Amino acid sequence: MHRRGGKRIRMDDPPPEYVNPMTPATPMTDYGGQSVHEPETPNPNYSGFNVGAVANSTAVEAPREDAEDPEEEEARSPSPTPTKRITRSRGRGGDGGYVGRLAESPPPPPLRRRGRGGRGRGRGRGAAPPPAYSPPPVLLPGDDENSLYNILRFNKTAINQVVDMWIEQYKSNREGALVQLMQFFINASGCRGKVTLDMAQMDHTLIIKKMTQEFDEESGEYPLIMTGQTWKKFRSNFCEFIQTLVKMCQYSIIYDQYLMDNIISLLTGLSDSQVRAFRHTATLAVMKLMTALVDVALLTSVNCDNCLRQYEAERLKARDKRASERLEVLVAKRQELEENMEEIKNMLSYMFKSVFVHRYRDTLPDIRAITMAEIGIWMEKFPAHFLDDLYLKYIGWTLHDKVGEVRLRCLQALQPLYECDELKGKLELFTSKFKDRIVAMTLDKETDVAVHAVKLVIAILKMHPDVLTDKDCENVYELVYSSWRGVAAAAGEFLNVRLFRPDAAAPAPRSRRGKARLPATALVRDLVQFFIESELHEHGAYLVDSLVESNPMMKDWECMTDLLLEEAGPGEEALDNRQESSLIELMVCCVKQASTGEPPVGRGPARRHHAPLSKDQAKQVSDDRAKMTAHFMVTLPALLDRFGADPEKLTNLVTIPQYFDLELYTTQRQEGNLTLLLNKLRDIVSSQTEAEVVEACGRTLEVLCSAQHAVYTRCNVARATITDMCVNRYKEAIDEFRSLIEGGETPDADEVFNVVNSLRKVSIMYMCHNLNDTNIWDSLFEDLPKCVKGSESRMPPQALVFVVRALFYSLLWSLHELEERAAQGAAVDADAAALRERLQAYAQHCRDVAARGASPELREEAYTSLCDLLVFFAETLAAVHHPALPAARALVLEPDAPLCDLLNDFIQEFVFVNHNYDGQDERRIEELHKRRNFLAAYCKLIVYNVAPIRRAADVFKHYIKCYNDYGDIIKATLSKAREINKQSCAMTMELAMQALYTDARNRHKHVSRQLPEMQELKELAKRFSVMFGLDLVKNREALTALHRAGIAFAALDAPAAAPGPNLQFLDALAEFSNKLLRQDKRHVLKFLESRFALGAVSWGEEWAALSSYRASLLADAPDERPPPAKKHYARKQRGHAEEEEGDDNADSDQDQPG
């Protein structure tokens, strides 16, 4: 396409955000097409455009005058609407330089102005959003049920039949048919105005003005935005009708210089209306009309080519065989087709410049999305005309749109273009200009946008492999660890294209003993190297989840195990220790993903929305699990043997049997390999001292010993052997240790290590398996009193931690046994009595240890055990789980006041403290995780209604200060507490605020509003107020009680006729006033007057808190407000006042600290 002056199209910067629904920089007109601000200019000759179209189109690209009057800008009306379109019969001419101006630069900044209201603007500005559900359509008095609108709305007749009927009417009475079609577009916009035959002869701007006057502005709805299946079907019928109409009129009617001229003129005017419904409906109609004309243009182009081919074939015949009449017919037909094509191009160019150029920056996101979706269709179908930088730049600019749906439409428009190799040359300039923006959109906050951005980057990579820099690729690489599964999977596809490409020409390497490596070996090596270089070694499961569905190497078990077991051959580089560890970690993650089909934590849907696997997915998981089991049944013992000295590798490898299909051990006659595996587990437990390895072995044994499998007997024997070995070693070590102590000797390091190691293994095995039949309770309990500070004990503190833990699990296993025997109908009174005795003794010792343990670790373990025991042995054990079991009542462990105080003191000391971990991020994260667990253990007592809700007051008071670390836990506790008892929760909130206020008083002699502590208290009150929601009736009792308690606290210790020390508390209490009903406000106000002698109050500055609180209660009765305090205020500047107003309004939950 010709470009004026040889300039390249400027695509560098997007146009500024368009905030006004009207055409930017459009001169105000008097609806006659002539500007009232500009002098009349000569009419240049434009192809397919009249004077009004020129004014409407070129004004967008014209430079803005700096000295323009802002009031004049604010008063501007819609841009002029052309009434008639110049067709080929009215003359053909050049583009008048329009294309050159359009190509030179992006549009100028739009006017940022405020509308002044007026007729017809109700839908365009500030209209209320549509409701969640719109009622189905019904015929109203005066509606014509046979109108096009109602036929399509009620889906009475097939679209083709409707169009046929209209065409027949058009052939007999085109004026009446045109009125019917115009009426259809007016009604489809939600306007009930009537278009008559007389009005059809009027200028279209006057018709639109009259329809605007008849518009119902009370409702913010119109068909295109209304919800419900009926309206959704209407939108579909609306689009289909327009396209079918053009398709069935493509051979004659659209060229008659009447139908298209009038429809395009009307829709162009409607698309520039200030009424949002008109603008939205007309824009959609014009875009669909252009899409239909593109289809006609394609067919016309094919027919023209066929005609030319037939003409050339006829012309090349010998003179005696040539038919001159046929040549004349073909020449005439070709000329007609070329004229038709020219006419269609004129219509397309006119609508593009008159509608698209203005509406692609409309204030309504739906309109912008429509334009982007349709221009992508035009470029894909008709690249010869539309796939040009002149049109591509609009998509590029709109990539910066602030609405995700519009950005998504841009990416979807570009995707098919980059997937077509024939279009490569036409996209080079666009790619160079907007590549950086597309890569940046892979980090978009909208998940769908990010996914499509990554897919588009993949398409760009395939089309232009050298365009993306290493930095661009690294930005996409990192997304495989994204928490959004769709984004991560798309990034995995990018990795497959960019990095994991098999080299078919490379020779297959062999191992040292001559075994040929599998084709995926090189890819697995690249995967391991990528994982190492990403430096996110604890997130292997996320990398695996990103690739497992798109790359078969993730389930190539033989390839992975060969790399680990086979030694490197000639010319091959052996894996180093780090590569082996990474490969094993990734392999185990692949095993888990393939055998369960579950994504890693944080990637799948929320637990309450978790959907079961589909039939095909379940079959795929079953097949993958069988293949994995068949392979690792044979190779896992060898892997355990090879890496038996490395705890990190063993921890991962030992977990593989947890995902086996255990029935295959018997169906495939692999009992020998099962025995080998069990022996390896026994040896690992015997020799290893790392807690992670032993725990992994214990959990694997737990899975292997599932009673429903045929291998249960064999595995149970092995489990008994392993647990007996651990218990015997403990008995031997502790007996020897105690003997030395009793003999007055000091145990050496080996003897101390034996005690610690054996107790560690016993506590871990107790966690997974019932060791109560080994009768070690008395031996363990003997060491429990030594945990208290001041006791003369030489037991290492770490060993005592394992003692506390093992005894805790012993109690839980005893409870489990008791429940099982009770379910079988056996007598359990004696067992329940013995368990109660042990429970009471253990709980009493844990109280002592939690209060004054010999080490912080012991106190932490005792605290955790106490909290968990209170949940397990709560009131629900007897009332809910075993109501018919009298023995269960005796086992209930209730938290008395001293115990609750003890647990509260613990979390205040260990949780709500500030530690300095500068430069120690890993340690800081570990400590934060541990403290969150402590807080969660305490909050569970509130959530499960074990402890009174008021015991959470000292937790709630830290909501603001510790929001970043514990905000989610505290918020969840608040929500559950409200579900349990609204009034108790409200009083607990008030107690938390009192505690925070008391802390501020203890720190400062005089409490004022400006103190940081008071700001924190007010912010806490705001957060609490939000928790009550919008239903004031349900919360009225709770809120009234909260206000009364707050007033009583504020009036506490108050001297006569003078403000008390707690008066400033009313400032925070006022945050709850807007949640009170009017009658409750009067009730609270009376209570306030009874506590404060308001008649004696001077309403000075010292009483400001009382004055503001009373004013908040008098919000519905302005006449009763107290007089303002006597204070001289400086006049604020406008900017500062607006900032403060904005700050006051920004109190939503998402804007709170943290």
Short mmCIF file of C-alpha atoms in Angstrom, two decimals, residues 187-591:
data_model
loop_
_atom_site.label_atom_id
_atom_site.label_comp_id
_atom_site.label_asym_id
_atom_site.label_seq_id
_atom_site.Cartn_x
_atom_site.Cartn_y
_atom_site.Cartn_z
CA ASN A 187 -35.45 -1.62 18.89
CA ALA A 188 -32.34 -3.77 19.25
CA SER A 189 -30.79 -0.82 21.10
CA GLY A 190 -33.55 -0.93 23.70
CA CYS A 191 -35.38 2.12 22.34
CA ARG A 192 -39.17 1.86 21.84
CA GLY A 193 -39.38 4.82 19.45
CA LYS A 194 -41.17 4.29 16.14
CA VAL A 195 -39.65 4.99 12.73
CA THR A 196 -42.32 5.97 10.18
CA LEU A 197 -42.21 6.24 6.41
CA ASP A 198 -42.18 10.00 6.66
CA MET A 199 -39.21 9.90 9.03
CA ALA A 200 -37.31 7.66 6.61
CA GLN A 201 -37.12 10.62 4.21
CA MET A 202 -35.55 12.79 6.93
CA ASP A 203 -31.87 13.27 7.51
CA HIS A 204 -30.55 10.41 9.63
CA THR A 205 -29.11 12.77 12.22
CA LEU A 206 -32.61 14.07 12.86
CA ILE A 207 -33.98 10.53 13.15
CA ILE A 208 -31.31 9.70 15.70
CA LYS A 209 -32.03 12.89 17.61
CA LYS A 210 -35.73 12.07 17.76
CA MET A 211 -35.04 8.48 18.88
CA THR A 212 -32.70 9.80 21.56
CA GLN A 213 -35.48 12.00 22.91
CA GLU A 214 -37.80 9.00 23.16
CA PHE A 215 -35.27 6.82 24.95
CA ASP A 216 -36.15 5.52 28.41
CA GLU A 217 -33.32 6.71 30.61
CA GLU A 218 -34.62 5.23 33.84
CA SER A 219 -33.24 1.77 33.13
CA GLY A 220 -29.59 1.05 32.51
CA GLU A 221 -30.34 -2.06 30.49
CA TYR A 222 -30.55 -2.83 26.81
CA PRO A 223 -30.62 -6.17 24.97
CA LEU A 224 -26.89 -6.55 24.36
CA ILE A 225 -26.00 -6.41 28.06
CA MET A 226 -29.02 -8.16 29.54
CA THR A 227 -28.42 -11.57 31.09
CA GLY A 228 -30.25 -14.81 30.67
CA GLN A 229 -30.40 -17.49 28.02
CA THR A 230 -33.09 -15.68 25.98
CA TRP A 231 -31.05 -12.51 25.63
CA LYS A 232 -27.91 -14.48 24.90
CA LYS A 233 -29.77 -16.17 22.04
CA PHE A 234 -30.98 -12.79 20.80
CA ARG A 235 -27.41 -11.48 20.61
CA SER A 236 -26.49 -14.51 18.55
CA ASN A 237 -29.52 -14.05 16.27
CA PHE A 238 -28.71 -10.34 15.90
CA CYS A 239 -25.24 -11.05 14.54
CA GLU A 240 -26.37 -13.97 12.40
CA PHE A 241 -29.19 -11.91 10.89
CA ILE A 242 -26.82 -9.18 9.69
CA GLN A 243 -24.39 -11.63 8.16
CA THR A 244 -27.15 -13.69 6.53
CA LEU A 245 -28.76 -10.55 5.13
CA VAL A 246 -25.54 -9.48 3.42
CA LYS A 247 -24.85 -13.00 2.20
CA MET A 248 -28.27 -13.35 0.58
CA CYS A 249 -28.12 -9.87 -0.93
CA GLN A 250 -24.54 -10.09 -2.19
CA TYR A 251 -25.31 -10.41 -5.90
CA SER A 252 -27.49 -7.37 -6.50
CA ILE A 253 -29.18 -5.57 -3.59
CA ILE A 254 -26.04 -4.40 -1.80
CA TYR A 255 -24.99 -2.63 -5.00
CA ASP A 256 -28.29 -0.80 -5.60
CA GLN A 257 -27.02 2.42 -3.99
CA TYR A 258 -30.01 2.52 -1.67
CA LEU A 259 -29.97 -0.18 1.00
CA MET A 260 -26.32 -0.05 2.01
CA ASP A 261 -26.15 3.74 1.74
CA ASN A 262 -29.01 4.21 4.17
CA ILE A 263 -28.08 1.42 6.60
CA ILE A 264 -24.43 2.42 6.79
CA SER A 265 -25.38 6.06 7.25
CA LEU A 266 -27.84 5.25 10.05
CA LEU A 267 -25.48 2.86 11.87
CA THR A 268 -22.56 5.27 11.56
CA GLY A 269 -24.63 7.99 13.21
CA LEU A 270 -25.84 5.67 15.95
CA SER A 271 -22.30 4.50 16.64
CA ASP A 272 -21.33 8.08 17.46
CA SER A 273 -24.24 8.68 19.82
CA GLN A 274 -23.83 9.67 23.43
CA VAL A 275 -26.40 7.02 24.34
CA ARG A 276 -24.41 3.97 25.23
CA ALA A 277 -27.08 1.53 24.02
CA PHE A 278 -27.15 3.12 20.55
CA ARG A 279 -23.38 3.26 20.38
CA HIS A 280 -22.87 -0.34 21.53
CA THR A 281 -25.56 -1.86 19.30
CA ALA A 282 -24.59 0.10 16.20
CA THR A 283 -20.89 -0.67 16.62
CA LEU A 284 -21.62 -4.37 16.86
CA ALA A 285 -23.87 -4.14 13.80
CA VAL A 286 -21.25 -2.28 11.75
CA MET A 287 -18.48 -4.69 12.73
CA LYS A 288 -20.61 -7.70 11.77
CA LEU A 289 -21.61 -5.92 8.58
CA MET A 290 -17.96 -5.43 7.70
CA THR A 291 -17.23 -9.08 8.46
CA ALA A 292 -20.05 -10.13 6.14
CA LEU A 293 -18.74 -7.80 3.41
CA VAL A 294 -15.29 -9.32 3.82
CA ASP A 295 -16.83 -12.72 3.04
CA VAL A 296 -18.51 -11.20 -0.03
CA ALA A 297 -15.21 -9.63 -1.09
CA LEU A 298 -13.46 -12.99 -0.84
CA LEU A 299 -16.09 -14.68 -2.99
CA THR A 300 -16.00 -11.80 -5.47
CA SER A 301 -12.22 -12.08 -5.65
CA VAL A 302 -12.43 -15.80 -6.37
CA ASN A 303 -15.05 -15.23 -9.07
CA CYS A 304 -12.91 -12.48 -10.58
CA ASP A 305 -9.89 -14.78 -10.72
CA ASN A 306 -11.97 -17.54 -12.28
CA CYS A 307 -13.33 -15.12 -14.85
CA LEU A 308 -9.84 -13.92 -15.72
CA ARG A 309 -8.63 -17.50 -16.05
CA GLN A 310 -11.54 -18.37 -18.36
CA TYR A 311 -10.87 -15.25 -20.43
CA GLU A 312 -7.19 -16.11 -20.84
CA ALA A 313 -8.05 -19.71 -21.75
CA GLU A 314 -10.55 -18.53 -24.37
CA ARG A 315 -8.20 -15.89 -25.77
CA LEU A 316 -5.37 -18.35 -26.27
CA LYS A 317 -7.52 -20.62 -28.43
CA ALA A 318 -7.00 -20.69 -32.17
CA ARG A 319 -8.84 -17.99 -34.16
CA ASP A 320 -11.24 -20.46 -35.72
CA LYS A 321 -12.13 -21.98 -32.31
CA ARG A 322 -12.33 -18.71 -30.37
CA ALA A 323 -15.84 -17.45 -29.43
CA SER A 324 -15.80 -13.66 -29.63
CA GLU A 325 -19.18 -13.36 -27.96
CA ARG A 326 -17.91 -15.38 -25.02
CA LEU A 327 -14.89 -13.12 -24.77
CA GLU A 328 -17.14 -10.07 -24.65
CA VAL A 329 -19.30 -11.69 -21.98
CA LEU A 330 -16.25 -12.58 -19.90
CA VAL A 331 -14.83 -9.07 -20.25
CA ALA A 332 -18.14 -7.55 -19.16
CA LYS A 333 -18.47 -9.97 -16.28
CA ARG A 334 -14.92 -9.28 -15.15
CA GLN A 335 -15.49 -5.54 -15.33
CA GLU A 336 -18.66 -5.90 -13.26
CA LEU A 337 -16.88 -8.03 -10.66
CA GLU A 338 -14.05 -5.53 -10.44
CA GLU A 339 -16.54 -2.72 -9.96
CA ASN A 340 -18.30 -4.75 -7.27
CA MET A 341 -15.00 -5.40 -5.55
CA GLU A 342 -14.16 -1.71 -5.70
CA GLU A 343 -17.57 -0.88 -4.27
CA ILE A 344 -17.11 -3.34 -1.40
CA LYS A 345 -13.67 -1.92 -0.63
CA ASN A 346 -15.15 1.57 -0.60
CA MET A 347 -17.81 0.47 1.88
CA LEU A 348 -15.25 -1.27 4.07
CA SER A 349 -12.89 1.71 4.05
CA TYR A 350 -15.73 4.11 4.78
CA MET A 351 -17.04 2.10 7.76
CA PHE A 352 -13.53 1.53 9.06
CA LYS A 353 -12.71 5.24 9.05
CA SER A 354 -16.15 6.37 10.21
CA VAL A 355 -16.75 3.80 12.95
CA PHE A 356 -13.78 1.63 13.80
CA VAL A 357 -11.24 4.45 14.06
CA HIS A 358 -13.42 6.15 16.71
CA ARG A 359 -14.86 3.18 18.56
CA TYR A 360 -11.67 1.22 19.15
CA ARG A 361 -10.97 3.72 21.92
CA ASP A 362 -14.52 3.95 23.26
CA THR A 363 -15.00 4.27 27.00
CA LEU A 364 -17.07 1.07 27.06
CA PRO A 365 -14.79 -2.00 27.21
CA ASP A 366 -17.37 -4.17 25.42
CA ILE A 367 -17.21 -1.91 22.38
CA ARG A 368 -13.42 -1.93 22.32
CA ALA A 369 -13.45 -5.71 22.62
CA ILE A 370 -15.87 -6.03 19.69
CA THR A 371 -13.65 -3.93 17.42
CA MET A 372 -10.53 -5.93 18.27
CA ALA A 373 -12.26 -9.27 17.78
CA GLU A 374 -13.62 -8.31 14.37
CA ILE A 375 -10.48 -6.71 12.97
CA GLY A 376 -8.67 -9.96 13.72
CA ILE A 377 -11.27 -11.82 11.63
CA TRP A 378 -10.84 -9.37 8.75
CA MET A 379 -7.08 -9.76 8.78
CA GLU A 380 -7.29 -13.53 8.84
CA LYS A 381 -9.88 -13.77 6.05
CA PHE A 382 -8.82 -10.87 3.83
CA PRO A 383 -5.09 -10.33 4.45
CA ALA A 384 -4.59 -8.77 1.03
CA HIS A 385 -6.59 -5.74 2.15
CA PHE A 386 -6.45 -5.63 5.95
CA LEU A 387 -3.13 -7.23 6.91
CA ASP A 388 -1.17 -4.04 6.65
CA ASP A 389 0.65 -1.91 9.18
CA LEU A 390 -2.04 0.73 8.65
CA TYR A 391 -4.52 -1.61 10.37
CA LEU A 392 -2.18 -3.63 12.57
CA LYS A 393 -1.20 -0.55 14.53
CA TYR A 394 -4.67 -0.36 16.10
CA ILE A 395 -4.24 -3.80 17.61
CA GLY A 396 -0.77 -2.88 18.78
CA TRP A 397 -1.96 0.26 20.53
CA THR A 398 -4.88 -1.55 22.16
CA LEU A 399 -2.51 -4.12 23.68
CA HIS A 400 -2.06 -1.46 26.38
CA ASP A 401 -5.78 -1.35 27.23
CA LYS A 402 -6.56 -1.28 30.94
CA VAL A 403 -9.35 -3.90 30.65
CA GLY A 404 -8.26 -7.53 30.46
CA GLU A 405 -11.05 -8.61 28.11
CA VAL A 406 -9.91 -6.10 25.48
CA ARG A 407 -6.27 -7.14 25.78
CA LEU A 408 -7.39 -10.74 25.41
CA ARG A 409 -9.26 -9.96 22.18
CA CYS A 410 -6.12 -8.34 20.77
CA LEU A 411 -4.04 -11.43 21.46
CA GLN A 412 -6.71 -13.72 20.04
CA ALA A 413 -6.78 -11.59 16.90
CA LEU A 414 -3.01 -11.91 16.43
CA GLN A 415 -2.73 -15.62 17.19
CA PRO A 416 -3.98 -17.03 13.84
CA LEU A 417 -1.93 -14.47 11.92
CA TYR A 418 1.34 -15.67 13.45
CA GLU A 419 0.40 -19.29 12.84
CA CYS A 420 0.25 -18.75 9.07
CA ASP A 421 3.69 -18.87 7.42
CA GLU A 422 2.46 -17.06 4.30
CA LEU A 423 1.90 -13.89 6.34
CA LYS A 424 5.42 -13.76 7.77
CA GLY A 425 6.60 -10.84 5.65
CA LYS A 426 3.65 -8.63 6.51
CA LEU A 427 4.17 -8.99 10.26
CA GLU A 428 7.85 -8.06 10.50
CA LEU A 429 7.40 -4.37 11.31
CA PHE A 430 4.57 -5.04 13.75
CA THR A 431 6.64 -7.72 15.51
CA SER A 432 9.63 -5.44 15.88
CA LYS A 433 7.48 -2.65 17.35
CA PHE A 434 5.23 -4.60 19.70
CA LYS A 435 7.26 -7.68 20.61
CA ASP A 436 8.33 -6.23 23.94
CA ARG A 437 4.74 -5.45 24.89
CA ILE A 438 3.58 -8.95 24.00
CA VAL A 439 6.36 -10.50 26.08
CA ALA A 440 5.47 -8.20 28.99
CA MET A 441 1.85 -9.37 28.77
CA THR A 442 2.95 -12.88 29.78
CA LEU A 443 3.00 -11.40 33.29
CA ASP A 444 -0.51 -9.97 32.95
CA LYS A 445 -2.65 -10.02 36.09
CA GLU A 446 -5.48 -11.61 34.09
CA THR A 447 -4.77 -15.31 33.76
CA ASP A 448 -6.43 -15.76 30.36
CA VAL A 449 -4.48 -12.82 28.96
CA ALA A 450 -1.19 -14.23 30.26
CA VAL A 451 -1.95 -17.66 28.79
CA HIS A 452 -2.73 -16.26 25.35
CA ALA A 453 0.30 -13.98 25.53
CA VAL A 454 2.57 -16.98 26.10
CA LYS A 455 0.91 -18.84 23.22
CA LEU A 456 1.43 -15.82 20.99
CA VAL A 457 5.10 -15.64 22.00
CA ILE A 458 5.40 -19.31 20.99
CA ALA A 459 3.89 -18.49 17.60
CA ILE A 460 6.30 -15.55 17.21
CA LEU A 461 9.19 -17.84 18.13
CA LYS A 462 8.19 -20.31 15.41
CA MET A 463 7.71 -17.60 12.79
CA HIS A 464 10.67 -15.37 13.73
CA PRO A 465 13.15 -17.52 15.71
CA ASP A 466 15.72 -14.72 15.94
CA VAL A 467 13.42 -11.96 17.17
CA LEU A 468 13.22 -13.03 20.83
CA THR A 469 16.26 -12.17 22.93
CA ASP A 470 17.61 -14.34 25.74
CA LYS A 471 16.07 -11.93 28.24
CA ASP A 472 12.66 -12.31 26.59
CA CYS A 473 12.93 -16.09 26.78
CA GLU A 474 14.01 -16.02 30.42
CA ASN A 475 10.91 -14.03 31.32
CA VAL A 476 8.77 -16.81 29.88
CA TYR A 477 10.91 -19.60 31.35
CA GLU A 478 10.16 -18.41 34.87
CA LEU A 479 6.43 -18.81 34.32
CA VAL A 480 6.69 -22.60 34.59
CA TYR A 481 6.73 -21.96 38.34
CA SER A 482 3.61 -19.77 38.21
CA SER A 483 0.80 -20.55 40.62
CA TRP A 484 -1.66 -20.39 37.69
CA ARG A 485 -1.74 -23.77 36.02
CA GLY A 486 -2.83 -22.50 32.61
CA VAL A 487 0.03 -20.00 32.49
CA ALA A 488 2.52 -22.62 33.65
CA ALA A 489 1.34 -25.15 31.05
CA ALA A 490 1.67 -22.54 28.29
CA ALA A 491 5.19 -21.71 29.52
CA GLY A 492 5.92 -25.45 29.43
CA GLU A 493 4.93 -25.46 25.76
CA PHE A 494 7.35 -22.60 25.22
CA LEU A 495 10.11 -24.64 26.87
CA ASN A 496 9.35 -27.56 24.59
CA VAL A 497 9.69 -25.36 21.50
CA ARG A 498 12.70 -23.34 22.65
CA LEU A 499 14.79 -25.80 24.69
CA PHE A 500 13.55 -29.38 24.59
CA ARG A 501 13.92 -30.08 20.89
CA PRO A 502 15.17 -33.56 19.96
CA ASP A 503 18.13 -33.66 17.61
CA ALA A 504 17.35 -36.42 15.12
CA ALA A 505 20.78 -36.16 13.46
CA ALA A 506 22.78 -36.73 16.67
CA PRO A 507 24.11 -40.30 17.12
CA ALA A 508 22.61 -42.30 19.97
CA PRO A 509 25.13 -42.51 22.84
CA ARG A 510 25.78 -45.73 24.75
CA SER A 511 26.49 -46.49 28.39
CA ARG A 512 29.73 -47.96 29.64
CA ARG A 513 28.44 -51.51 29.28
CA GLY A 514 27.16 -50.81 25.77
CA LYS A 515 23.46 -50.21 26.37
CA ALA A 516 22.03 -47.69 23.92
CA ARG A 517 20.60 -44.58 25.49
CA LEU A 518 16.97 -43.76 24.80
CA PRO A 519 16.09 -40.82 22.49
CA ALA A 520 14.89 -38.64 25.39
CA THR A 521 18.22 -38.86 27.25
CA ALA A 522 19.52 -35.53 25.97
CA LEU A 523 16.21 -33.85 26.77
CA VAL A 524 16.23 -35.19 30.33
CA ARG A 525 19.75 -33.84 30.77
CA ASP A 526 18.56 -30.43 29.53
CA LEU A 527 15.61 -30.58 31.93
CA VAL A 528 17.89 -31.28 34.88
CA GLN A 529 20.21 -28.44 33.90
CA PHE A 530 17.26 -26.05 33.54
CA PHE A 531 16.00 -27.05 36.98
CA ILE A 532 19.40 -26.44 38.54
CA GLU A 533 19.88 -23.07 36.87
CA SER A 534 16.42 -21.90 37.91
CA GLU A 535 17.56 -22.19 41.56
CA LEU A 536 14.11 -23.19 42.79
CA HIS A 537 14.97 -26.64 44.05
CA GLU A 538 12.00 -26.94 46.37
CA HIS A 539 9.53 -26.39 43.54
CA GLY A 540 10.26 -29.33 41.27
CA ALA A 541 6.61 -30.41 41.44
CA TYR A 542 5.57 -27.15 39.73
CA LEU A 543 8.05 -27.62 36.90
CA VAL A 544 6.86 -31.19 36.41
CA ASP A 545 3.21 -30.12 36.39
CA SER A 546 3.99 -27.58 33.68
CA LEU A 547 5.48 -30.21 31.37
CA VAL A 548 3.87 -33.52 32.26
CA GLU A 549 0.97 -33.19 29.81
CA SER A 550 2.94 -31.77 26.89
CA ASN A 551 6.25 -33.65 26.91
CA PRO A 552 6.44 -37.46 26.92
CA MET A 553 9.91 -37.46 28.47
CA MET A 554 8.30 -36.68 31.84
CA LYS A 555 6.97 -40.27 31.93
CA ASP A 556 10.00 -41.96 30.36
CA TRP A 557 10.90 -43.89 33.49
CA GLU A 558 13.45 -46.12 31.77
CA CYS A 559 15.36 -43.14 30.42
CA MET A 560 15.58 -41.57 33.89
CA THR A 561 16.61 -44.72 35.72
CA ASP A 562 19.20 -45.57 33.05
CA LEU A 563 20.83 -42.19 33.60
CA LEU A 564 20.99 -42.95 37.33
CA LEU A 565 22.03 -46.61 37.20
CA GLU A 566 24.11 -46.93 34.03
CA GLU A 567 27.63 -45.53 34.10
CA ALA A 568 28.56 -42.96 31.46
CA GLY A 569 29.96 -44.37 28.26
CA PRO A 570 32.70 -43.02 25.99
CA GLY A 571 32.07 -39.44 24.96
CA GLU A 572 29.37 -39.08 27.60
CA GLU A 573 29.52 -36.77 30.60
CA ALA A 574 28.61 -38.43 33.91
CA LEU A 575 26.05 -36.80 36.17
CA ASP A 576 27.53 -35.02 39.16
CA ASN A 577 26.03 -35.24 42.66
CA ARG A 578 23.84 -32.16 42.20
CA GLN A 579 22.50 -33.38 38.88
CA GLU A 580 21.69 -36.79 40.36
CA SER A 581 19.80 -35.21 43.27
CA SER A 582 17.85 -32.95 40.90
CA LEU A 583 17.01 -35.80 38.55
CA ILE A 584 15.77 -37.97 41.43
CA GLU A 585 13.64 -35.12 42.79
CA LEU A 586 12.08 -34.48 39.38
CA MET A 587 11.56 -38.21 38.80
CA VAL A 588 9.71 -38.62 42.09
CA CYS A 589 7.55 -35.59 41.28
CA CYS A 590 6.75 -37.17 37.90
CA VAL A 591 5.82 -40.42 39.66
#
